[in-house]
Short mmCIF file of C-alpha atoms in Angstrom, two decimals:
data_model
loop_
_atom_site.label_atom_id
_atom_site.label_comp_id
_atom_site.label_asym_id
_atom_site.label_seq_id
_atom_site.Cartn_x
_atom_site.Cartn_y
_atom_site.Cartn_z
CA MET A 1 230.57 56.32 158.45
CA CYS A 2 229.89 53.45 156.08
CA LEU A 3 228.20 50.19 157.12
CA GLU A 4 231.29 48.15 156.54
CA GLY A 5 233.28 50.44 158.52
CA LEU A 6 230.83 50.31 161.37
CA ILE A 7 230.82 46.49 161.52
CA GLY A 8 234.61 46.46 161.56
CA ARG A 9 234.58 48.88 164.63
CA ARG A 10 231.77 47.15 166.48
CA LEU A 11 232.87 43.54 166.15
CA VAL A 12 235.75 42.31 168.31
CA LYS A 13 237.06 39.92 165.48
CA PRO A 14 235.10 40.13 162.12
CA VAL A 15 235.36 36.85 160.25
CA THR A 16 234.28 36.74 156.57
CA VAL A 17 232.41 33.85 155.34
CA LEU A 18 230.62 32.66 152.25
CA MET A 19 227.21 34.16 152.23
CA CYS A 20 224.26 33.34 150.07
CA PRO A 21 222.35 36.20 148.50
CA SER A 22 219.46 33.97 148.11
CA ASP A 23 217.86 30.90 149.60
CA THR A 24 218.57 28.72 146.44
CA GLY A 25 222.06 27.57 148.02
CA ALA A 26 224.13 29.40 145.39
CA CYS A 27 226.94 31.04 147.50
CA ALA A 28 228.53 34.34 146.30
CA SER A 29 231.92 35.70 147.25
CA PRO A 30 232.76 36.65 150.84
CA LEU A 31 230.99 39.90 151.40
CA LEU A 32 230.03 40.60 155.03
CA PRO A 33 231.16 39.39 158.47
CA ARG A 34 229.84 36.14 159.98
CA ARG A 35 228.09 37.77 162.92
CA TRP A 36 226.06 40.98 162.91
CA ASP A 37 224.18 40.53 166.09
CA SER A 38 225.82 43.90 167.41
CA LEU A 39 223.81 45.56 164.78
CA PHE A 40 220.57 43.97 165.51
CA ASP A 41 218.04 46.36 167.13
CA SER A 42 220.55 49.00 166.55
CA GLU A 43 219.75 52.40 165.21
CA ALA A 44 223.51 52.67 164.26
CA GLY A 45 223.88 52.76 160.57
CA SER A 46 220.41 52.00 160.07
CA ASP A 47 219.07 53.27 156.73
CA VAL A 48 215.64 51.64 156.57
CA VAL A 49 212.84 51.43 159.00
CA PHE A 50 209.93 48.76 159.01
CA LEU A 51 206.38 49.28 160.39
CA VAL A 52 205.06 45.89 161.17
CA GLY A 53 201.71 44.39 161.72
CA PRO A 54 198.29 46.03 162.81
CA GLU A 55 200.03 47.72 165.75
CA GLN A 56 203.00 48.96 163.55
CA TRP A 57 205.90 47.88 165.47
CA ARG A 58 209.03 49.84 164.40
CA PHE A 59 212.32 48.04 163.34
CA PRO A 60 215.48 49.61 162.15
CA GLY A 61 217.19 47.68 159.52
CA HIS A 62 220.26 47.82 157.39
CA LYS A 63 219.73 47.51 153.56
CA ALA A 64 223.30 45.96 153.04
CA ILE A 65 222.70 43.15 155.42
CA LEU A 66 219.13 42.32 154.58
CA ALA A 67 219.68 42.43 150.87
CA ALA A 68 222.93 40.35 151.02
CA THR A 69 221.02 37.54 153.13
CA ASN A 70 217.55 37.25 151.65
CA PRO A 71 216.25 37.26 148.14
CA VAL A 72 212.90 38.88 149.11
CA PHE A 73 214.60 41.79 151.01
CA GLN A 74 216.92 42.03 147.92
CA ALA A 75 214.05 42.48 145.61
CA MET A 76 212.31 44.90 148.07
CA LEU A 77 215.15 47.22 148.68
CA ASN A 78 217.25 46.95 145.63
CA GLY A 79 215.14 45.66 142.83
CA PRO A 80 213.65 47.54 139.93
CA MET A 81 210.37 48.11 141.76
CA ALA A 82 212.28 49.05 145.20
CA SER A 83 210.58 51.95 146.90
CA GLN A 84 212.77 55.02 147.46
CA ASP A 85 211.05 55.66 150.92
CA THR A 86 213.14 54.63 153.92
CA THR A 87 210.01 53.72 155.81
CA ILE A 88 208.50 50.51 154.59
CA PRO A 89 205.05 49.11 156.09
CA ILE A 90 204.51 45.42 156.48
CA GLU A 91 200.92 44.72 157.45
CA ASP A 92 200.56 41.12 157.12
CA VAL A 93 203.31 39.83 159.40
CA ASP A 94 203.06 39.66 163.36
CA GLY A 95 205.45 41.96 165.12
CA ARG A 96 207.04 39.06 167.20
CA ALA A 97 207.41 37.08 164.07
CA PHE A 98 209.23 39.90 162.18
CA ASP A 99 211.51 40.19 165.22
CA ASN A 100 212.40 36.55 165.00
CA LEU A 101 213.05 36.89 161.24
CA LEU A 102 215.47 39.79 161.66
CA ARG A 103 217.15 37.94 164.48
CA TYR A 104 217.59 35.05 161.93
CA LEU A 105 219.01 37.19 159.24
CA TYR A 106 221.23 39.07 161.65
CA LYS A 107 222.69 35.77 162.98
CA GLU A 108 221.20 36.00 166.26
CA SER A 109 219.60 33.17 168.39
CA VAL A 110 215.75 32.78 167.56
CA GLN A 111 213.67 32.88 170.61
CA LEU A 112 210.58 30.79 170.28
CA GLN A 113 208.43 30.78 173.40
CA SER A 114 204.95 29.81 172.45
CA VAL A 115 203.14 27.88 169.75
CA SER A 116 201.37 31.00 168.54
CA THR A 117 204.57 32.91 167.97
CA ALA A 118 206.09 29.88 166.33
CA LEU A 119 203.28 29.71 163.83
CA HIS A 120 203.45 33.33 163.06
CA THR A 121 207.17 33.07 162.51
CA LEU A 122 206.59 30.06 160.27
CA TYR A 123 204.43 32.26 158.06
CA ALA A 124 207.06 35.05 157.99
CA ALA A 125 209.76 32.42 157.17
CA PHE A 126 207.77 31.16 154.11
CA LYS A 127 206.97 34.60 153.02
CA TYR A 128 210.58 35.64 152.94
CA GLN A 129 211.90 32.21 151.95
CA CYS A 130 214.11 31.57 154.89
CA GLY A 131 214.22 27.80 154.92
CA GLY A 132 216.38 27.51 157.81
CA LEU A 133 214.10 29.47 159.91
CA VAL A 134 211.24 27.33 158.79
CA LYS A 135 213.10 24.27 160.35
CA ILE A 136 213.66 26.20 163.48
CA CYS A 137 209.85 26.68 163.69
CA VAL A 138 209.05 23.02 162.75
CA ARG A 139 211.35 21.72 165.37
CA TYR A 140 209.96 23.93 168.15
CA LEU A 141 206.40 23.09 167.26
CA ASP A 142 207.04 19.37 167.38
CA SER A 143 208.57 19.90 170.78
CA GLN A 144 205.38 21.43 171.88
CA LEU A 145 202.85 19.06 170.45
CA ASP A 146 200.02 18.10 172.84
CA SER A 147 196.42 17.62 172.88
CA SER A 148 195.75 21.45 173.24
CA SER A 149 198.06 22.50 170.34
CA VAL A 150 198.19 19.72 167.82
CA LEU A 151 195.02 20.87 165.95
CA GLU A 152 196.14 24.47 165.68
CA VAL A 153 199.53 23.32 164.35
CA TYR A 154 197.82 20.95 161.90
CA ARG A 155 195.49 23.47 160.70
CA HIS A 156 198.33 25.94 159.93
CA LEU A 157 200.56 23.38 158.26
CA ARG A 158 197.98 22.55 155.61
CA ILE A 159 198.84 26.01 154.02
CA TYR A 160 202.16 24.71 153.40
CA TYR A 161 201.86 21.13 152.89
CA ASN A 162 198.79 18.97 151.80
CA PRO A 163 198.93 15.43 153.13
CA SER A 164 196.16 14.23 151.00
CA VAL A 165 198.74 13.94 148.11
CA LEU A 166 200.61 11.52 149.96
CA PRO A 167 199.19 8.17 151.18
CA HIS A 168 199.56 7.66 155.04
CA SER A 169 201.48 4.38 154.53
CA ASP A 170 204.22 6.07 152.48
CA ILE A 171 205.60 8.18 155.29
CA GLN A 172 206.19 5.44 157.85
CA HIS A 173 209.95 5.68 158.40
CA ASN A 174 212.61 6.56 160.85
CA SER A 175 215.86 8.80 161.09
CA SER A 176 217.78 6.22 159.02
CA SER A 177 215.26 6.19 156.07
CA SER A 178 216.57 6.65 152.68
CA GLN A 179 215.44 9.68 150.53
CA LEU A 180 211.94 9.28 149.43
CA SER A 181 210.34 10.33 146.06
CA SER A 182 209.55 14.05 145.47
CA GLY A 183 207.03 15.41 147.82
CA SER A 184 207.36 12.68 150.55
CA PRO A 185 208.27 14.01 154.01
CA SER A 186 211.43 12.31 155.36
CA ALA A 187 213.39 12.56 158.56
CA PRO A 188 215.73 15.44 158.59
CA PRO A 189 219.36 14.39 158.08
CA GLU A 190 221.49 14.29 161.19
CA GLU A 191 223.75 17.00 159.87
CA ASP A 192 220.69 19.32 159.56
CA ILE A 193 219.67 18.89 163.13
CA VAL A 194 223.34 19.20 164.53
CA GLY A 195 224.62 21.85 161.98
CA MET A 196 226.64 24.96 162.18
CA GLY A 197 224.77 28.48 162.19
CA HIS A 198 221.66 29.60 164.11
CA THR A 199 220.32 28.30 167.43
CA ALA A 200 216.58 28.02 168.27
CA GLN A 201 216.33 28.09 172.05
CA VAL A 202 213.38 25.88 172.98
CA THR A 203 212.18 24.29 176.03
CA ASP A 204 213.48 20.78 175.23
CA GLY A 205 216.97 22.23 174.47
CA PRO A 206 218.76 23.97 171.65
CA TYR A 207 218.30 22.66 168.06
CA GLN A 208 220.57 23.69 165.26
CA CYS A 209 219.41 24.85 161.88
CA LEU A 210 221.15 24.70 158.62
CA PRO A 211 223.86 27.30 157.72
CA ALA A 212 222.69 30.17 155.56
CA CYS A 213 223.93 28.42 152.42
CA SER A 214 221.24 25.57 152.72
CA GLU A 215 218.26 27.82 152.56
CA ASP A 216 216.17 25.51 150.18
CA ILE A 217 212.59 26.36 150.77
CA THR A 218 211.52 23.15 148.87
CA ASP A 219 213.55 21.22 151.41
CA ALA A 220 211.90 23.25 154.32
CA MET A 221 208.44 22.00 152.89
CA SER A 222 209.53 18.57 153.58
CA TYR A 223 210.08 19.39 157.35
CA CYS A 224 206.44 20.72 157.33
CA GLY A 225 205.29 17.45 155.79
CA ALA A 226 207.16 15.45 158.48
CA LEU A 227 205.59 17.78 161.14
CA GLN A 228 202.07 17.22 159.77
CA HIS A 229 202.83 13.31 159.65
CA ASN A 230 203.54 13.74 163.53
CA CYS A 231 200.56 15.69 164.23
CA LEU A 232 198.36 13.01 162.59
CA GLU A 233 200.16 10.41 164.52
CA TYR A 234 199.54 12.21 167.65
CA ILE A 235 195.93 12.58 166.80
CA ASP A 236 195.84 8.61 166.29
CA MET A 237 197.22 8.11 169.93
CA HIS A 238 195.11 10.69 171.70
CA THR A 239 191.95 10.87 169.44
CA LYS A 240 189.36 11.48 172.25
CA GLU A 241 191.44 14.22 174.03
CA VAL A 242 191.99 16.07 170.82
CA LEU A 243 188.55 15.64 169.41
CA GLU A 244 187.06 17.22 172.58
CA GLN A 245 189.05 20.32 171.98
CA GLU A 246 187.21 23.32 170.64
CA LYS A 247 189.93 23.91 168.09
CA VAL A 248 188.44 21.10 166.06
CA GLU A 249 185.67 23.45 165.17
CA ASP A 250 188.36 25.69 163.37
CA LEU A 251 189.45 23.17 160.92
CA ASP A 252 188.61 23.43 157.19
CA LEU A 253 186.22 20.53 155.74
CA GLU A 254 189.18 18.82 154.08
CA GLY A 255 191.41 18.77 157.22
CA LEU A 256 188.38 17.52 159.31
CA ARG A 257 187.64 14.81 156.64
CA ILE A 258 191.28 13.48 156.57
CA ILE A 259 191.11 13.07 160.41
CA ALA A 260 187.51 11.48 160.52
CA GLU A 261 188.68 8.94 157.59
CA ARG A 262 191.88 7.79 159.30
CA GLU A 263 191.94 4.07 160.05
CA THR A 264 194.02 4.31 163.14
CA LEU A 265 192.13 6.56 165.38
CA THR A 266 191.97 5.40 168.95
CA ILE A 267 188.63 6.35 170.34
CA PRO A 268 186.44 4.28 172.91
CA LEU A 269 183.15 5.23 171.16
CA GLU A 270 182.39 6.11 167.52
CA SER A 271 180.05 8.77 169.00
CA VAL A 272 183.07 10.84 170.30
CA LEU A 273 184.01 11.50 166.58
CA PHE A 274 180.29 12.02 165.55
CA ASP A 275 179.90 14.65 168.41
CA ALA A 276 182.90 16.46 167.00
CA LEU A 277 181.42 16.53 163.53
CA VAL A 278 178.28 17.97 164.92
CA ARG A 279 179.97 20.82 166.64
CA TRP A 280 181.82 21.53 163.43
CA CYS A 281 178.67 21.70 161.61
CA ASN A 282 177.13 24.16 164.04
CA ARG A 283 180.22 26.41 163.84
CA GLU A 284 180.47 26.12 160.00
CA CYS A 285 176.79 27.22 159.71
CA LYS A 286 177.42 30.20 161.87
CA ARG A 287 180.54 31.24 160.00
CA LYS A 288 178.59 31.11 156.68
CA ARG A 289 175.60 32.80 158.29
CA LEU A 290 173.24 29.69 157.48
CA GLU A 291 170.12 28.72 159.39
CA LEU A 292 171.04 26.03 161.85
CA SER A 293 168.79 23.45 160.14
CA ALA A 294 169.62 19.78 159.70
CA GLU A 295 169.65 20.30 156.00
CA ASN A 296 172.30 23.00 156.07
CA LYS A 297 174.45 21.12 158.56
CA ARG A 298 174.49 18.13 156.30
CA ALA A 299 175.24 20.28 153.45
CA VAL A 300 178.34 21.90 154.93
CA LEU A 301 179.73 18.59 156.29
CA GLY A 302 179.06 16.54 153.06
CA GLU A 303 178.41 12.82 153.01
CA GLU A 304 181.89 11.81 152.45
CA THR A 305 182.83 13.02 155.91
CA LEU A 306 179.41 12.22 157.47
CA TYR A 307 179.96 8.61 156.36
CA ALA A 308 183.49 8.36 157.91
CA VAL A 309 181.92 7.51 161.22
CA ARG A 310 181.66 3.88 162.04
CA TYR A 311 177.98 3.84 162.86
CA LEU A 312 177.76 0.03 162.83
CA LEU A 313 180.36 -0.22 165.84
CA MET A 314 177.72 1.65 167.90
CA SER A 315 175.49 0.18 170.39
CA SER A 316 171.78 0.69 169.87
CA GLU A 317 171.78 3.21 172.94
CA GLU A 318 174.74 5.22 171.52
CA PHE A 319 172.96 5.46 167.88
CA LEU A 320 169.91 6.74 169.48
CA ALA A 321 171.48 9.27 171.62
CA GLY A 322 173.53 10.80 168.89
CA PRO A 323 173.22 10.21 165.21
CA MET A 324 169.57 9.34 165.21
CA GLN A 325 168.56 12.40 167.04
CA SER A 326 170.96 14.79 165.20
CA GLY A 327 168.96 14.85 161.91
CA LEU A 328 172.18 14.75 160.01
CA LEU A 329 171.19 11.19 158.69
CA ASN A 330 167.94 10.90 156.72
CA GLN A 331 165.28 8.40 157.46
CA THR A 332 166.51 5.75 155.06
CA GLU A 333 170.00 5.94 156.53
CA VAL A 334 168.66 5.64 159.91
CA ASN A 335 166.40 2.51 159.06
CA VAL A 336 169.32 0.65 157.35
CA ILE A 337 172.00 1.51 160.02
CA LEU A 338 169.59 0.57 162.84
CA GLY A 339 168.68 -2.56 161.22
CA TYR A 340 172.27 -3.68 160.89
CA ILE A 341 172.79 -2.65 164.54
CA LEU A 342 169.94 -4.67 165.64
CA HIS A 343 171.00 -7.56 163.26
CA HIS A 344 167.55 -7.24 161.49
CA PRO A 345 167.06 -8.16 157.73
CA VAL A 346 167.90 -4.92 155.88
CA HIS A 347 166.62 -4.17 152.40
CA GLU A 348 169.66 -3.40 150.20
CA ASN A 349 170.24 0.34 149.56
CA PRO A 350 172.45 1.06 146.55
CA HIS A 351 173.43 4.53 147.93
CA LEU A 352 174.84 2.99 151.06
CA ALA A 353 176.04 -0.37 149.79
CA LYS A 354 179.68 1.03 149.26
CA VAL A 355 180.00 2.58 152.68
CA ILE A 356 178.44 -0.10 154.89
CA PRO A 357 181.60 -2.42 154.81
CA GLN A 358 183.63 0.56 156.08
CA MET A 359 180.97 1.48 158.83
CA ARG A 360 181.30 -1.88 160.23
CA THR A 361 185.13 -2.24 159.98
CA PRO A 362 186.88 -1.71 163.37
CA ARG A 363 189.63 0.92 163.20
CA LYS A 364 193.31 -0.46 163.40
CA LYS A 365 195.74 -0.02 166.15
CA PRO A 366 198.24 2.81 165.33
CA GLN A 367 201.45 1.14 164.08
CA GLY A 368 203.23 4.17 162.84
CA GLN A 369 205.95 6.25 164.63
CA PRO A 370 206.73 9.98 164.55
CA ILE A 371 209.50 11.28 162.45
CA PRO A 372 212.23 12.60 164.55
CA LEU A 373 212.18 16.31 164.62
CA SER A 374 212.85 17.27 168.23
CA GLN A 375 213.46 15.42 171.53
CA ARG A 376 209.93 14.72 171.87
CA SER A 377 209.51 12.65 168.71
CA SER A 378 213.07 11.16 168.78
CA ILE A 379 212.28 9.58 172.09
CA GLY A 380 209.40 7.82 170.62
CA VAL A 381 211.27 6.49 167.84
CA CYS A 382 214.14 5.48 169.82
CA GLY A 383 211.94 3.45 172.01
CA HIS A 384 213.07 5.04 175.31
CA ASP A 385 210.84 4.62 178.42
CA ILE A 386 209.49 7.37 180.50
CA VAL A 387 212.12 6.69 183.11
CA MET A 388 214.93 7.53 180.55
CA SER A 389 213.23 10.63 179.55
CA GLU A 390 212.99 12.01 183.18
CA VAL A 391 216.78 11.49 183.44
CA ASP A 392 217.36 14.02 180.52
CA GLY A 393 214.73 16.19 181.51
CA SER A 394 212.22 15.70 178.60
CA ALA A 395 209.66 13.66 180.66
CA SER A 396 206.70 15.52 179.53
CA GLY A 397 207.43 15.09 175.74
CA SER A 398 207.72 11.33 176.17
CA ALA A 399 204.72 11.21 178.47
CA ARG A 400 202.61 13.15 175.97
CA TRP A 401 203.55 10.60 173.31
CA TRP A 402 203.45 7.22 174.98
CA GLY A 403 200.85 8.18 177.85
CA GLY A 404 198.09 7.51 175.27
CA ARG A 405 198.59 3.81 175.12
CA LYS A 406 197.68 3.30 178.78
CA SER A 407 194.68 5.53 178.65
CA ILE A 408 193.44 3.80 175.40
CA LYS A 409 193.81 0.43 177.00
CA LYS A 410 192.04 1.52 180.03
CA ALA A 411 189.19 2.87 178.29
CA ALA A 412 188.85 -0.35 176.07
CA GLN A 413 188.83 -2.40 179.22
CA LYS A 414 186.19 -0.11 180.73
CA GLN A 415 184.08 -0.32 177.44
CA LYS A 416 184.45 -4.15 177.57
CA LYS A 417 183.28 -4.29 181.08
CA GLN A 418 180.18 -2.09 180.52
CA LYS A 419 179.24 -4.23 177.46
CA ASN A 420 179.39 -7.32 179.75
CA GLN A 421 177.24 -5.55 182.36
CA ARG A 422 174.41 -4.42 180.40
CA SER A 423 171.59 -3.61 182.51
CA THR A 424 167.98 -4.77 182.24
CA GLY A 425 167.14 -1.08 181.09
CA SER A 426 169.49 -1.53 178.09
CA ARG A 427 167.67 -4.55 177.12
CA ILE A 428 164.19 -2.94 177.34
CA MET A 429 165.60 0.05 175.18
CA GLU A 430 166.64 -2.55 172.64
CA TYR A 431 163.13 -3.89 172.45
CA VAL A 432 162.11 -0.42 171.90
CA PHE A 433 164.52 0.04 168.93
CA THR A 434 163.34 -3.07 167.50
CA ALA A 435 159.65 -1.73 167.42
CA LEU A 436 160.74 1.53 165.99
CA SER A 437 162.70 -0.16 163.30
CA TRP A 438 159.72 -2.29 162.27
CA VAL A 439 157.47 0.88 162.31
CA PHE A 440 159.90 2.90 160.09
CA ASP A 441 160.10 0.11 157.53
#
């Protein structure tokens, strides 16, 4: 029996709609029924098999459906270079991610139940140019942002969107923002979030994706930009907890530098950032099979990232316990920085002259807001408090976002109290530093 006949028999009420043979948004004539979920995971009428991932998961498929709904499958199955083999291996896509991809193309609900699966699915969505599936993944990932996941999400998003091309101040807007210039992440239109079509079932509730005829992959990239903005906003609010995660060691150098240079990090001590840089250096040297020497660590980190730490905001004890002993700073840098910390006359150093003003400038209080992509980020923008979020069942999302303000304030008060209660031992140590600085000079 032909595929069209099989669909007609298996569906209770076949409804024809305009379908897009590609993700460009150009719709063709009515070809196939609206729903094909009765054929998903079905061997009936299957004329192609996919062996996916390193474990070679087996997926039955239907060429007519896949080619009609996706340009990549159209080229793969019916293009001039199409293989005549009915078994097609796909090695670089995760099995669960490919399952979600087929669910999306067969008009089934996409089940995202972990950050890892969502990131793998995001890769598959970009590879197969499914803009709507990209948005489903983005909304789910936004709903799951916390201190343990934000760096992993941020690292993966850098593959699809580079925040360095857009100044941080250019993406401070809310859901009613007007359309920004090309390349700027903007809040998704309301009709995108509550649209017709697929449904992504996530813990914070169902989020609708665009219909099949709005599969603009460029538009989907702006969603990735918005999510990356939210990641950086979250890092700003929870800097200490985030930098203590081991996933900071998995960042590439550029991604690490972007975080280290942010003016709005909320950390009680600059040594928190410096310690994270030291851990990253150690891991990077091991990845590159380099000797764990101070020279190699400094070389892989680079001066631009090394100088992002506000050393002149450190106490003398903090500087000795971390940067001075690490070996990442050379003797000249140690002498100059220590001299400034102890308020001693310092010989001008042309190499450091440009970065000294930044090293002594306190970081600013975060003023930005997340771009609303899910309940988590929308609650923060709308200004609802935690009590309100508990009523609608999303207390965890709101608490993850706003909870940082209280912890930051408490840490700042603790730090101020410690400064006001400096012990006699600290005074003695300061005299030791003074003597050392004169010796090094």
